[in-house]
Amino acid sequence: MSLLRPGSHRVAALVDDAAVAEAMLAVEAAWSRTLGQRGAGRADPTPSDLLAESENAGNPVVPLVRALRATVDDPAAAALIHRGLTSQDVLDSALMLLAARVLDRVRDDLAATAGALAGHARRHRDSVMAGRTLTQHAVPITFGLKAAQWLTGVLDALDAVAATRAALPAQCGGAAGTLSLLARTVPDPFATAAVFAAELGLADPGLPWHTRRTPVTRLGDTLVTVTDALGVIAAGVALLARPEFGELEEGGPEGRGGSSTMPHKHNPVLSVLIRSAAAQAPLLAAQLHLAAAQAVDERPDGAWHSEWPALQALLLVTATAASQAAELTRDLRVHPDVMARRAHAAAADLLAERGDPQDADVDGYLGVAGALVDRALARHAATLDLRRPPMRSRTGEGADDDR
């Protein structure tokens, strides 16, 4: 959470340093359960406890393990904590746990945004407005079609989030990705690694990915897909909310969008903040790709370390933007009368391609706009059906409908 990231209070607890420490503890506990140990210690270090020692170790896992071992009286039992893992196994797995929490939240907010946009598309299926290309009048469209296009972008993002969420992997490789110590400890190190992933609710990647950073770059690309889709919506709202357009207006609580000096203003602040996220996200994802390309040896020297703050920031800005977009689209005020008035006033331009200067029927020159809206709504309905759990009868059989 930061004063310089307005809105981050909505989701900061998902990815802040306390969440990182909690996730690392969860990884160590899962490893202990996997090996049948009684526990991984009961330490609960704060980020400030780990911060100074993290510099000495190069990562926060080393002081965390030291704190865990210090809580166990039996030296032999203490030595079993973390045994077979390496620091990168713990931190990579912990960051995947954070990513899972963020993607779950983003998925829910995208679903809410999609629902709101589907409502706008349905209500305004035939609400004519001026179409614009390269900033100039083109041909008539409907606001329903514009909302349907926004909806489709959000559904694309939802598909990407679902696929990436399902594939988030645990990391289990040991000192150099050979599971060397684990192989001397258990009969089947591959089975143990798979159980470890299952304990965390993550996928089993098959092979360690210490220097093969596809899981991280795939995650980054998915997050950018989300902010791209939301950025298009925010840009459209901000443009059409200009006073010289007045076709859209942000809703929200009293006082939102006010100015420190100009009492008349009603700034589209959610759109502004979402656009800010969309402008930041690609560069943060680029850092992940840069780090991936610089990963050398069997464990990277600096490239891996440069991922952490970039990924944390990317998770934060994406989750914040998704939360803001759900509110923006829910409360969006549409002014179809203004849209229609402007479209009819610009009829000569909007119908120019017909070549008939006498024809001013903008409502009759919409092509298949309505059918396109229907297609987007059908896809949204299908997505809802996939997300809806099946109804169960008393005997546990799935029901065919909602009766």
mmCIF file of C-alpha atoms in Angstrom:
data_model
loop_
_atom_site.group_PDB
_atom_site.id
_atom_site.type_symbol
_atom_site.label_atom_id
_atom_site.label_comp_id
_atom_site.label_asym_id
_atom_site.label_seq_id
_atom_site.Cartn_x
_atom_site.Cartn_y
_atom_site.Cartn_z
ATOM 1 C CA MET A 1 0.000 0.000 0.000
ATOM 2 C CA SER A 2 1.381 3.414 -0.944
ATOM 3 C CA LEU A 3 0.186 7.004 -1.085
ATOM 4 C CA LEU A 4 1.694 7.108 -4.553
ATOM 5 C CA ARG A 5 -0.470 4.186 -5.714
ATOM 6 C CA PRO A 6 -4.037 5.430 -5.132
ATOM 7 C CA GLY A 7 -6.372 2.489 -4.694
ATOM 8 C CA SER A 8 -3.675 0.057 -3.594
ATOM 9 C CA HIS A 9 -5.351 -0.215 -0.194
ATOM 10 C CA ARG A 10 -7.991 -2.360 -1.905
ATOM 11 C CA VAL A 11 -5.622 -5.291 -2.480
ATOM 12 C CA ALA A 12 -2.279 -4.538 -0.817
ATOM 13 C CA ALA A 13 -2.698 -7.253 1.808
ATOM 14 C CA LEU A 14 -2.557 -9.842 -0.992
ATOM 15 C CA VAL A 15 1.002 -8.986 -2.003
ATOM 16 C CA ASP A 16 2.682 -6.832 0.657
ATOM 17 C CA ASP A 17 5.787 -7.915 2.561
ATOM 18 C CA ALA A 18 3.696 -9.455 5.334
ATOM 19 C CA ALA A 19 1.969 -11.601 2.682
ATOM 20 C CA VAL A 20 5.368 -12.649 1.318
ATOM 21 C CA ALA A 21 6.524 -13.730 4.787
ATOM 22 C CA GLU A 22 3.255 -15.594 5.355
ATOM 23 C CA ALA A 23 3.591 -17.383 2.020
ATOM 24 C CA MET A 24 7.176 -18.443 2.750
ATOM 25 C CA LEU A 25 6.055 -19.870 6.093
ATOM 26 C CA ALA A 26 3.278 -21.743 4.277
ATOM 27 C CA VAL A 27 5.841 -23.250 1.905
ATOM 28 C CA GLU A 28 8.071 -24.425 4.745
ATOM 29 C CA ALA A 29 5.063 -25.909 6.552
ATOM 30 C CA ALA A 30 3.966 -27.721 3.386
ATOM 31 C CA TRP A 31 7.454 -29.144 2.964
ATOM 32 C CA SER A 32 7.462 -30.448 6.520
ATOM 33 C CA ARG A 33 4.076 -32.089 5.977
ATOM 34 C CA THR A 34 5.306 -33.610 2.728
ATOM 35 C CA LEU A 35 8.217 -35.242 4.537
ATOM 36 C CA GLY A 36 6.042 -36.362 7.421
ATOM 37 C CA GLN A 37 7.685 -34.077 9.946
ATOM 38 C CA ARG A 38 5.796 -32.860 12.987
ATOM 39 C CA GLY A 39 6.133 -29.201 12.156
ATOM 40 C CA ALA A 40 8.265 -26.499 10.624
ATOM 41 C CA GLY A 41 8.641 -24.491 13.812
ATOM 42 C CA ARG A 42 6.325 -21.800 15.100
ATOM 43 C CA ALA A 43 8.197 -18.620 14.228
ATOM 44 C CA ASP A 44 6.198 -15.665 12.990
ATOM 45 C CA PRO A 45 8.830 -13.154 11.903
ATOM 46 C CA THR A 46 7.713 -9.753 10.671
ATOM 47 C CA PRO A 47 9.112 -8.247 7.470
ATOM 48 C CA SER A 48 11.180 -5.845 9.564
ATOM 49 C CA ASP A 49 12.683 -8.827 11.402
ATOM 50 C CA LEU A 50 13.818 -10.313 8.087
ATOM 51 C CA LEU A 51 14.830 -7.139 6.281
ATOM 52 C CA ALA A 52 18.344 -6.490 7.610
ATOM 53 C CA GLU A 53 19.387 -10.135 7.520
ATOM 54 C CA SER A 54 18.005 -10.493 4.001
ATOM 55 C CA GLU A 55 20.783 -8.238 2.763
ATOM 56 C CA ASN A 56 23.391 -10.407 4.425
ATOM 57 C CA ALA A 57 21.935 -13.534 2.844
ATOM 58 C CA GLY A 58 20.821 -12.068 -0.484
ATOM 59 C CA ASN A 59 17.231 -13.213 0.045
ATOM 60 C CA PRO A 60 14.660 -13.365 2.865
ATOM 61 C CA VAL A 61 14.490 -17.158 3.056
ATOM 62 C CA VAL A 62 17.768 -17.664 4.933
ATOM 63 C CA PRO A 63 16.766 -15.560 7.978
ATOM 64 C CA LEU A 64 13.302 -17.101 7.882
ATOM 65 C CA VAL A 65 14.725 -20.634 8.097
ATOM 66 C CA ARG A 66 17.070 -19.542 10.860
ATOM 67 C CA ALA A 67 14.100 -18.161 12.816
ATOM 68 C CA LEU A 68 12.140 -21.381 12.312
ATOM 69 C CA ARG A 69 14.999 -23.580 13.470
ATOM 70 C CA ALA A 70 15.530 -21.413 16.542
ATOM 71 C CA THR A 71 12.041 -22.310 17.782
ATOM 72 C CA VAL A 72 12.756 -26.062 17.866
ATOM 73 C CA ASP A 73 14.548 -27.405 20.955
ATOM 74 C CA ASP A 74 15.747 -30.666 19.433
ATOM 75 C CA PRO A 75 18.790 -29.932 17.191
ATOM 76 C CA ALA A 76 18.106 -32.994 15.048
ATOM 77 C CA ALA A 77 14.518 -31.914 14.444
ATOM 78 C CA ALA A 78 15.640 -28.350 13.738
ATOM 79 C CA ALA A 79 18.069 -29.602 11.112
ATOM 80 C CA LEU A 80 15.209 -31.297 9.231
ATOM 81 C CA ILE A 81 13.453 -27.973 8.663
ATOM 82 C CA HIS A 82 14.000 -26.878 5.039
ATOM 83 C CA ARG A 83 16.212 -29.927 4.421
ATOM 84 C CA GLY A 84 16.264 -30.782 0.715
ATOM 85 C CA LEU A 85 15.053 -27.380 -0.428
ATOM 86 C CA THR A 86 16.994 -24.310 -1.447
ATOM 87 C CA SER A 87 16.099 -20.660 -0.928
ATOM 88 C CA GLN A 88 14.868 -20.296 -4.471
ATOM 89 C CA ASP A 89 12.488 -23.219 -4.039
ATOM 90 C CA VAL A 90 10.852 -21.465 -1.100
ATOM 91 C CA LEU A 91 10.666 -17.962 -2.545
ATOM 92 C CA ASP A 92 9.554 -19.029 -6.025
ATOM 93 C CA SER A 93 6.834 -21.215 -4.533
ATOM 94 C CA ALA A 94 5.804 -18.422 -2.166
ATOM 95 C CA LEU A 95 5.489 -15.948 -5.035
ATOM 96 C CA MET A 96 3.357 -18.444 -6.939
ATOM 97 C CA LEU A 97 1.095 -18.657 -3.876
ATOM 98 C CA LEU A 98 0.762 -14.865 -3.918
ATOM 99 C CA ALA A 99 0.070 -14.970 -7.644
ATOM 100 C CA ALA A 100 -2.665 -17.553 -7.077
ATOM 101 C CA ARG A 101 -4.373 -15.304 -4.522
ATOM 102 C CA VAL A 102 -4.123 -12.303 -6.827
ATOM 103 C CA LEU A 103 -5.394 -14.184 -9.881
ATOM 104 C CA ASP A 104 -8.349 -15.469 -7.872
ATOM 105 C CA ARG A 105 -9.206 -11.894 -6.871
ATOM 106 C CA VAL A 106 -8.627 -10.561 -10.389
ATOM 107 C CA ARG A 107 -10.818 -13.334 -11.832
ATOM 108 C CA ASP A 108 -13.676 -12.342 -9.548
ATOM 109 C CA ASP A 109 -13.317 -8.650 -10.377
ATOM 110 C CA LEU A 110 -13.106 -9.364 -14.103
ATOM 111 C CA ALA A 111 -16.259 -11.461 -13.835
ATOM 112 C CA ALA A 112 -18.013 -8.541 -12.145
ATOM 113 C CA THR A 113 -16.751 -6.179 -14.849
ATOM 114 C CA ALA A 114 -17.936 -8.551 -17.551
ATOM 115 C CA GLY A 115 -21.366 -8.718 -15.939
ATOM 116 C CA ALA A 116 -21.643 -4.945 -15.840
ATOM 117 C CA LEU A 117 -20.523 -4.605 -19.462
ATOM 118 C CA ALA A 118 -22.961 -7.287 -20.578
ATOM 119 C CA GLY A 119 -25.722 -5.252 -18.951
ATOM 120 C CA HIS A 120 -24.642 -2.113 -20.812
ATOM 121 C CA ALA A 121 -24.400 -4.025 -24.086
ATOM 122 C CA ARG A 122 -27.871 -5.483 -23.624
ATOM 123 C CA ARG A 123 -29.528 -2.219 -22.596
ATOM 124 C CA HIS A 124 -27.878 -0.186 -25.337
ATOM 125 C CA ARG A 125 -27.885 -2.752 -28.137
ATOM 126 C CA ASP A 126 -29.638 -0.232 -30.378
ATOM 127 C CA SER A 127 -28.449 3.068 -28.845
ATOM 128 C CA VAL A 128 -26.911 4.820 -31.827
ATOM 129 C CA MET A 129 -23.777 6.902 -31.477
ATOM 130 C CA ALA A 130 -21.051 8.260 -33.702
ATOM 131 C CA GLY A 131 -18.347 5.806 -34.649
ATOM 132 C CA ARG A 132 -14.873 7.321 -34.740
ATOM 133 C CA THR A 133 -11.659 6.157 -36.374
ATOM 134 C CA LEU A 134 -8.331 7.966 -36.088
ATOM 135 C CA THR A 135 -10.187 10.549 -33.924
ATOM 136 C CA GLN A 136 -12.626 11.473 -36.733
ATOM 137 C CA HIS A 137 -16.246 10.566 -37.543
ATOM 138 C CA ALA A 138 -16.553 7.237 -39.348
ATOM 139 C CA VAL A 139 -19.945 5.479 -39.583
ATOM 140 C CA PRO A 140 -22.699 5.069 -36.988
ATOM 141 C CA ILE A 141 -22.303 2.410 -34.320
ATOM 142 C CA THR A 142 -24.153 1.656 -31.097
ATOM 143 C CA PHE A 143 -22.982 2.016 -27.562
ATOM 144 C CA GLY A 144 -24.093 -1.575 -27.119
ATOM 145 C CA LEU A 145 -21.458 -2.619 -29.652
ATOM 146 C CA LYS A 146 -18.768 -0.569 -27.928
ATOM 147 C CA ALA A 147 -19.656 -2.204 -24.607
ATOM 148 C CA ALA A 148 -19.701 -5.622 -26.306
ATOM 149 C CA GLN A 149 -16.173 -5.050 -27.613
ATOM 150 C CA TRP A 150 -15.026 -4.063 -24.128
ATOM 151 C CA LEU A 151 -16.764 -7.152 -22.785
ATOM 152 C CA THR A 152 -14.979 -9.404 -25.266
ATOM 153 C CA GLY A 153 -11.603 -8.024 -24.221
ATOM 154 C CA VAL A 154 -12.446 -8.772 -20.594
ATOM 155 C CA LEU A 155 -13.542 -12.306 -21.491
ATOM 156 C CA ASP A 156 -10.235 -12.818 -23.309
ATOM 157 C CA ALA A 157 -8.456 -11.701 -20.143
ATOM 158 C CA LEU A 158 -10.592 -14.058 -18.049
ATOM 159 C CA ASP A 159 -9.574 -16.967 -20.276
ATOM 160 C CA ALA A 160 -5.905 -16.048 -19.856
ATOM 161 C CA VAL A 161 -6.255 -15.727 -16.085
ATOM 162 C CA ALA A 162 -7.945 -19.129 -15.792
ATOM 163 C CA ALA A 163 -5.272 -20.886 -17.857
ATOM 164 C CA THR A 164 -2.396 -19.239 -16.028
ATOM 165 C CA ARG A 165 -3.934 -19.834 -12.603
ATOM 166 C CA ALA A 166 -4.279 -23.545 -13.300
ATOM 167 C CA ALA A 167 -0.638 -23.809 -14.390
ATOM 168 C CA LEU A 168 1.060 -21.918 -11.538
ATOM 169 C CA PRO A 169 3.818 -24.318 -10.451
ATOM 170 C CA ALA A 170 5.598 -25.110 -7.224
ATOM 171 C CA GLN A 171 9.378 -24.975 -7.271
ATOM 172 C CA CYS A 172 11.321 -27.966 -5.940
ATOM 173 C CA GLY A 173 14.854 -28.517 -7.156
ATOM 174 C CA GLY A 174 17.283 -28.376 -4.290
ATOM 175 C CA ALA A 175 20.667 -26.715 -4.439
ATOM 176 C CA ALA A 176 21.191 -26.903 -8.222
ATOM 177 C CA GLY A 177 17.981 -28.375 -9.578
ATOM 178 C CA THR A 178 18.985 -32.042 -9.186
ATOM 179 C CA LEU A 179 17.017 -32.896 -6.019
ATOM 180 C CA SER A 180 20.310 -34.363 -4.819
ATOM 181 C CA LEU A 181 19.691 -34.293 -1.062
ATOM 182 C CA LEU A 182 16.060 -35.333 -1.457
ATOM 183 C CA ALA A 183 17.112 -38.305 -3.609
ATOM 184 C CA ARG A 184 19.183 -39.569 -0.657
ATOM 185 C CA THR A 185 16.252 -39.116 1.720
ATOM 186 C CA VAL A 186 13.124 -40.500 0.040
ATOM 187 C CA PRO A 187 12.485 -43.475 -2.284
ATOM 188 C CA ASP A 188 10.904 -41.383 -5.068
ATOM 189 C CA PRO A 189 11.921 -37.713 -5.184
ATOM 190 C CA PHE A 190 9.574 -37.020 -8.112
ATOM 191 C CA ALA A 191 6.585 -38.287 -6.152
ATOM 192 C CA THR A 192 7.660 -36.231 -3.155
ATOM 193 C CA ALA A 193 7.920 -33.094 -5.302
ATOM 194 C CA ALA A 194 4.429 -33.773 -6.675
ATOM 195 C CA VAL A 195 3.006 -34.180 -3.163
ATOM 196 C CA PHE A 196 4.685 -30.921 -2.159
ATOM 197 C CA ALA A 197 3.004 -29.099 -5.063
ATOM 198 C CA ALA A 198 -0.347 -30.607 -4.119
ATOM 199 C CA GLU A 199 0.102 -29.504 -0.497
ATOM 200 C CA LEU A 200 0.484 -25.943 -1.786
ATOM 201 C CA GLY A 201 -2.407 -26.176 -4.242
ATOM 202 C CA LEU A 202 0.002 -25.541 -7.106
ATOM 203 C CA ALA A 203 0.838 -27.498 -10.252
ATOM 204 C CA ASP A 204 3.656 -30.022 -10.429
ATOM 205 C CA PRO A 205 5.964 -28.693 -13.168
ATOM 206 C CA GLY A 206 7.801 -32.012 -13.682
ATOM 207 C CA LEU A 207 11.203 -30.315 -13.715
ATOM 208 C CA PRO A 208 12.609 -27.498 -11.573
ATOM 209 C CA TRP A 209 12.542 -24.098 -13.291
ATOM 210 C CA HIS A 210 15.299 -22.209 -11.461
ATOM 211 C CA THR A 211 16.667 -20.697 -14.676
ATOM 212 C CA ARG A 212 13.743 -21.522 -16.970
ATOM 213 C CA ARG A 213 11.478 -18.657 -16.051
ATOM 214 C CA THR A 214 8.533 -19.360 -18.311
ATOM 215 C CA PRO A 215 6.103 -19.580 -15.363
ATOM 216 C CA VAL A 216 7.025 -16.044 -14.335
ATOM 217 C CA THR A 217 6.954 -14.506 -17.806
ATOM 218 C CA ARG A 218 3.667 -16.298 -18.605
ATOM 219 C CA LEU A 219 2.206 -14.840 -15.422
ATOM 220 C CA GLY A 220 3.483 -11.383 -16.335
ATOM 221 C CA ASP A 221 2.018 -11.612 -19.833
ATOM 222 C CA THR A 222 -1.364 -12.616 -18.415
ATOM 223 C CA LEU A 223 -1.369 -9.687 -16.011
ATOM 224 C CA VAL A 224 -0.620 -7.331 -18.896
ATOM 225 C CA THR A 225 -3.450 -8.895 -20.907
ATOM 226 C CA VAL A 226 -5.718 -7.890 -18.031
ATOM 227 C CA THR A 227 -4.488 -4.300 -17.821
ATOM 228 C CA ASP A 228 -4.609 -3.970 -21.612
ATOM 229 C CA ALA A 229 -8.293 -4.886 -21.649
ATOM 230 C CA LEU A 230 -9.093 -2.614 -18.729
ATOM 231 C CA GLY A 231 -6.996 0.214 -20.158
ATOM 232 C CA VAL A 232 -9.097 0.242 -23.337
ATOM 233 C CA ILE A 233 -12.268 0.600 -21.281
ATOM 234 C CA ALA A 234 -10.791 3.341 -19.117
ATOM 235 C CA ALA A 235 -9.485 5.266 -22.122
ATOM 236 C CA GLY A 236 -12.885 5.109 -23.785
ATOM 237 C CA VAL A 237 -14.698 6.284 -20.672
ATOM 238 C CA ALA A 238 -12.242 9.107 -20.035
ATOM 239 C CA LEU A 239 -12.584 10.325 -23.612
ATOM 240 C CA LEU A 240 -16.377 10.178 -23.769
ATOM 241 C CA ALA A 241 -16.686 11.790 -20.336
ATOM 242 C CA ARG A 242 -15.001 14.973 -21.589
ATOM 243 C CA PRO A 243 -17.452 17.888 -21.345
ATOM 244 C CA GLU A 244 -17.323 18.409 -25.108
ATOM 245 C CA PHE A 245 -18.627 14.822 -25.473
ATOM 246 C CA GLY A 246 -20.690 14.183 -22.336
ATOM 247 C CA GLU A 247 -21.754 10.757 -23.590
ATOM 248 C CA LEU A 248 -20.500 8.864 -20.531
ATOM 249 C CA GLU A 249 -19.944 9.804 -16.908
ATOM 250 C CA GLU A 250 -18.297 8.062 -13.989
ATOM 251 C CA GLY A 251 -20.592 7.342 -11.086
ATOM 252 C CA GLY A 252 -19.496 6.607 -7.566
ATOM 253 C CA PRO A 253 -19.776 8.216 -4.134
ATOM 254 C CA GLU A 254 -20.300 11.910 -3.530
ATOM 255 C CA GLY A 255 -17.083 13.876 -3.785
ATOM 256 C CA ARG A 256 -15.174 11.439 -5.981
ATOM 257 C CA GLY A 257 -13.391 13.215 -8.785
ATOM 258 C CA GLY A 258 -13.312 16.559 -7.027
ATOM 259 C CA SER A 259 -10.531 19.100 -7.438
ATOM 260 C CA SER A 260 -8.475 20.854 -4.761
ATOM 261 C CA THR A 261 -9.060 24.212 -6.484
ATOM 262 C CA MET A 262 -11.930 23.943 -8.997
ATOM 263 C CA PRO A 263 -15.302 23.139 -7.431
ATOM 264 C CA HIS A 264 -17.027 22.414 -10.746
ATOM 265 C CA LYS A 265 -14.868 19.427 -11.659
ATOM 266 C CA HIS A 266 -15.935 15.787 -11.707
ATOM 267 C CA ASN A 267 -12.763 14.073 -12.846
ATOM 268 C CA PRO A 268 -13.001 10.476 -14.134
ATOM 269 C CA VAL A 269 -10.522 9.347 -11.495
ATOM 270 C CA LEU A 270 -11.083 5.593 -11.744
ATOM 271 C CA SER A 271 -10.460 5.750 -15.484
ATOM 272 C CA VAL A 272 -7.341 7.811 -14.872
ATOM 273 C CA LEU A 273 -5.984 5.323 -12.328
ATOM 274 C CA ILE A 274 -6.767 2.301 -14.499
ATOM 275 C CA ARG A 275 -5.004 3.967 -17.421
ATOM 276 C CA SER A 276 -2.023 4.546 -15.141
ATOM 277 C CA ALA A 277 -1.916 0.828 -14.334
ATOM 278 C CA ALA A 278 -2.166 -0.059 -18.017
ATOM 279 C CA ALA A 279 0.783 2.229 -18.734
ATOM 280 C CA GLN A 280 2.934 0.694 -15.976
ATOM 281 C CA ALA A 281 2.189 -3.001 -16.425
ATOM 282 C CA PRO A 282 3.959 -3.671 -19.761
ATOM 283 C CA LEU A 283 7.233 -2.227 -18.486
ATOM 284 C CA LEU A 284 7.041 -4.313 -15.313
ATOM 285 C CA ALA A 285 6.417 -7.419 -17.427
ATOM 286 C CA ALA A 286 9.346 -6.428 -19.651
ATOM 287 C CA GLN A 287 11.569 -6.553 -16.558
ATOM 288 C CA LEU A 288 10.441 -10.147 -16.012
ATOM 289 C CA HIS A 289 11.414 -11.039 -19.574
ATOM 290 C CA LEU A 290 14.740 -9.250 -19.205
ATOM 291 C CA ALA A 291 15.439 -11.221 -16.028
ATOM 292 C CA ALA A 292 14.444 -14.484 -17.722
ATOM 293 C CA ALA A 293 16.873 -13.894 -20.567
ATOM 294 C CA GLN A 294 19.703 -13.164 -18.111
ATOM 295 C CA ALA A 295 19.256 -16.302 -15.983
ATOM 296 C CA VAL A 296 22.598 -18.111 -16.031
ATOM 297 C CA ASP A 297 24.147 -21.260 -14.538
ATOM 298 C CA GLU A 298 21.815 -23.425 -12.463
ATOM 299 C CA ARG A 299 20.702 -20.532 -10.223
ATOM 300 C CA PRO A 300 20.846 -16.897 -11.409
ATOM 301 C CA ASP A 301 23.079 -14.189 -9.963
ATOM 302 C CA GLY A 302 20.947 -11.056 -9.833
ATOM 303 C CA ALA A 303 18.496 -11.712 -12.637
ATOM 304 C CA TRP A 304 16.275 -13.750 -10.324
ATOM 305 C CA HIS A 305 16.555 -11.099 -7.640
ATOM 306 C CA SER A 306 15.400 -8.398 -10.057
ATOM 307 C CA GLU A 307 12.154 -10.296 -10.647
ATOM 308 C CA TRP A 308 10.856 -9.929 -7.105
ATOM 309 C CA PRO A 309 10.036 -6.220 -6.914
ATOM 310 C CA ALA A 310 8.823 -6.136 -10.521
ATOM 311 C CA LEU A 311 6.475 -9.074 -10.000
ATOM 312 C CA GLN A 312 5.206 -7.728 -6.682
ATOM 313 C CA ALA A 313 4.464 -4.350 -8.278
ATOM 314 C CA LEU A 314 2.822 -5.940 -11.320
ATOM 315 C CA LEU A 315 0.556 -8.083 -9.150
ATOM 316 C CA LEU A 316 -0.377 -5.008 -7.121
ATOM 317 C CA VAL A 317 -1.189 -2.664 -10.013
ATOM 318 C CA THR A 318 -3.161 -5.331 -11.868
ATOM 319 C CA ALA A 319 -5.255 -6.342 -8.870
ATOM 320 C CA THR A 320 -5.891 -2.691 -8.031
ATOM 321 C CA ALA A 321 -6.967 -1.880 -11.596
ATOM 322 C CA ALA A 322 -9.254 -4.914 -11.753
ATOM 323 C CA SER A 323 -10.988 -3.856 -8.538
ATOM 324 C CA GLN A 324 -11.369 -0.290 -9.828
ATOM 325 C CA ALA A 325 -12.702 -1.491 -13.195
ATOM 326 C CA ALA A 326 -15.423 -3.545 -11.530
ATOM 327 C CA GLU A 327 -16.606 -0.392 -9.758
ATOM 328 C CA LEU A 328 -16.183 1.837 -12.802
ATOM 329 C CA THR A 329 -18.314 -0.331 -15.070
ATOM 330 C CA ARG A 330 -20.919 -1.031 -12.390
ATOM 331 C CA ASP A 331 -21.554 2.657 -11.716
ATOM 332 C CA LEU A 332 -21.001 3.954 -15.257
ATOM 333 C CA ARG A 333 -23.625 6.472 -16.359
ATOM 334 C CA VAL A 334 -24.562 6.291 -20.018
ATOM 335 C CA HIS A 335 -26.281 9.189 -21.797
ATOM 336 C CA PRO A 336 -27.816 7.677 -24.950
ATOM 337 C CA ASP A 337 -29.754 10.855 -25.685
ATOM 338 C CA VAL A 338 -26.512 12.812 -26.001
ATOM 339 C CA MET A 339 -25.026 10.058 -28.159
ATOM 340 C CA ALA A 340 -28.030 10.040 -30.478
ATOM 341 C CA ARG A 341 -28.177 13.838 -30.726
ATOM 342 C CA ARG A 342 -24.536 14.058 -31.690
ATOM 343 C CA ALA A 343 -24.843 11.200 -34.201
ATOM 344 C CA HIS A 344 -27.810 12.807 -35.936
ATOM 345 C CA ALA A 345 -26.058 16.170 -36.015
ATOM 346 C CA ALA A 346 -23.070 14.530 -37.727
ATOM 347 C CA ALA A 347 -25.199 12.491 -40.163
ATOM 348 C CA ALA A 348 -23.526 13.950 -43.251
ATOM 349 C CA ASP A 349 -20.137 12.671 -42.086
ATOM 350 C CA LEU A 350 -21.344 9.387 -40.633
ATOM 351 C CA LEU A 351 -23.183 8.402 -43.827
ATOM 352 C CA ALA A 352 -20.660 9.764 -46.311
ATOM 353 C CA GLU A 353 -19.550 6.328 -47.504
ATOM 354 C CA ARG A 354 -23.085 5.642 -48.788
ATOM 355 C CA GLY A 355 -22.686 8.372 -51.398
ATOM 356 C CA ASP A 356 -26.274 9.623 -50.964
ATOM 357 C CA PRO A 357 -26.265 13.188 -49.601
ATOM 358 C CA GLN A 358 -30.045 13.096 -49.194
ATOM 359 C CA ASP A 359 -30.012 10.157 -46.782
ATOM 360 C CA ALA A 360 -29.683 11.164 -43.104
ATOM 361 C CA ASP A 361 -30.924 7.924 -41.492
ATOM 362 C CA VAL A 362 -28.070 7.115 -39.107
ATOM 363 C CA ASP A 363 -30.257 4.550 -37.283
ATOM 364 C CA GLY A 364 -30.650 2.559 -40.500
ATOM 365 C CA TYR A 365 -26.938 2.253 -41.254
ATOM 366 C CA LEU A 366 -25.663 0.068 -38.444
ATOM 367 C CA GLY A 367 -24.673 -3.013 -40.412
ATOM 368 C CA VAL A 368 -24.713 -6.100 -38.194
ATOM 369 C CA ALA A 369 -23.976 -4.201 -34.991
ATOM 370 C CA GLY A 370 -26.893 -5.834 -33.169
ATOM 371 C CA ALA A 371 -25.827 -9.326 -34.194
ATOM 372 C CA LEU A 372 -22.287 -8.622 -33.007
ATOM 373 C CA VAL A 373 -23.638 -7.579 -29.632
ATOM 374 C CA ASP A 374 -25.631 -10.808 -29.473
ATOM 375 C CA ARG A 375 -22.495 -12.842 -30.179
ATOM 376 C CA ALA A 376 -20.599 -11.170 -27.355
ATOM 377 C CA LEU A 377 -23.526 -11.707 -24.986
ATOM 378 C CA ALA A 378 -23.722 -15.374 -25.984
ATOM 379 C CA ARG A 379 -20.041 -15.840 -25.188
ATOM 380 C CA HIS A 380 -20.554 -14.139 -21.838
ATOM 381 C CA ALA A 381 -23.482 -16.425 -21.055
ATOM 382 C CA ALA A 382 -21.377 -19.463 -21.951
ATOM 383 C CA THR A 383 -18.617 -18.226 -19.667
ATOM 384 C CA LEU A 384 -21.101 -17.873 -16.827
ATOM 385 C CA ASP A 385 -22.289 -21.442 -17.408
ATOM 386 C CA LEU A 386 -18.711 -22.722 -17.175
ATOM 387 C CA ARG A 387 -18.138 -20.847 -13.900
ATOM 388 C CA ARG A 388 -21.449 -21.888 -12.315
ATOM 389 C CA PRO A 389 -21.190 -25.028 -10.132
ATOM 390 C CA PRO A 390 -23.639 -27.785 -11.068
ATOM 391 C CA MET A 391 -26.825 -28.097 -9.062
ATOM 392 C CA ARG A 392 -26.899 -31.181 -6.846
ATOM 393 C CA SER A 393 -29.851 -33.328 -5.907
ATOM 394 C CA ARG A 394 -30.189 -34.955 -2.512
ATOM 395 C CA THR A 395 -28.639 -38.096 -3.927
ATOM 396 C CA GLY A 396 -25.625 -36.133 -5.150
ATOM 397 C CA GLU A 397 -26.475 -36.397 -8.837
ATOM 398 C CA GLY A 398 -25.980 -33.330 -11.009
ATOM 399 C CA ALA A 399 -29.164 -31.539 -12.018
ATOM 400 C CA ASP A 400 -29.765 -30.461 -15.607
ATOM 401 C CA ASP A 401 -31.244 -27.091 -14.690
ATOM 402 C CA ASP A 402 -31.809 -24.687 -11.822
ATOM 403 C CA ARG A 403 -35.150 -26.079 -10.744
#
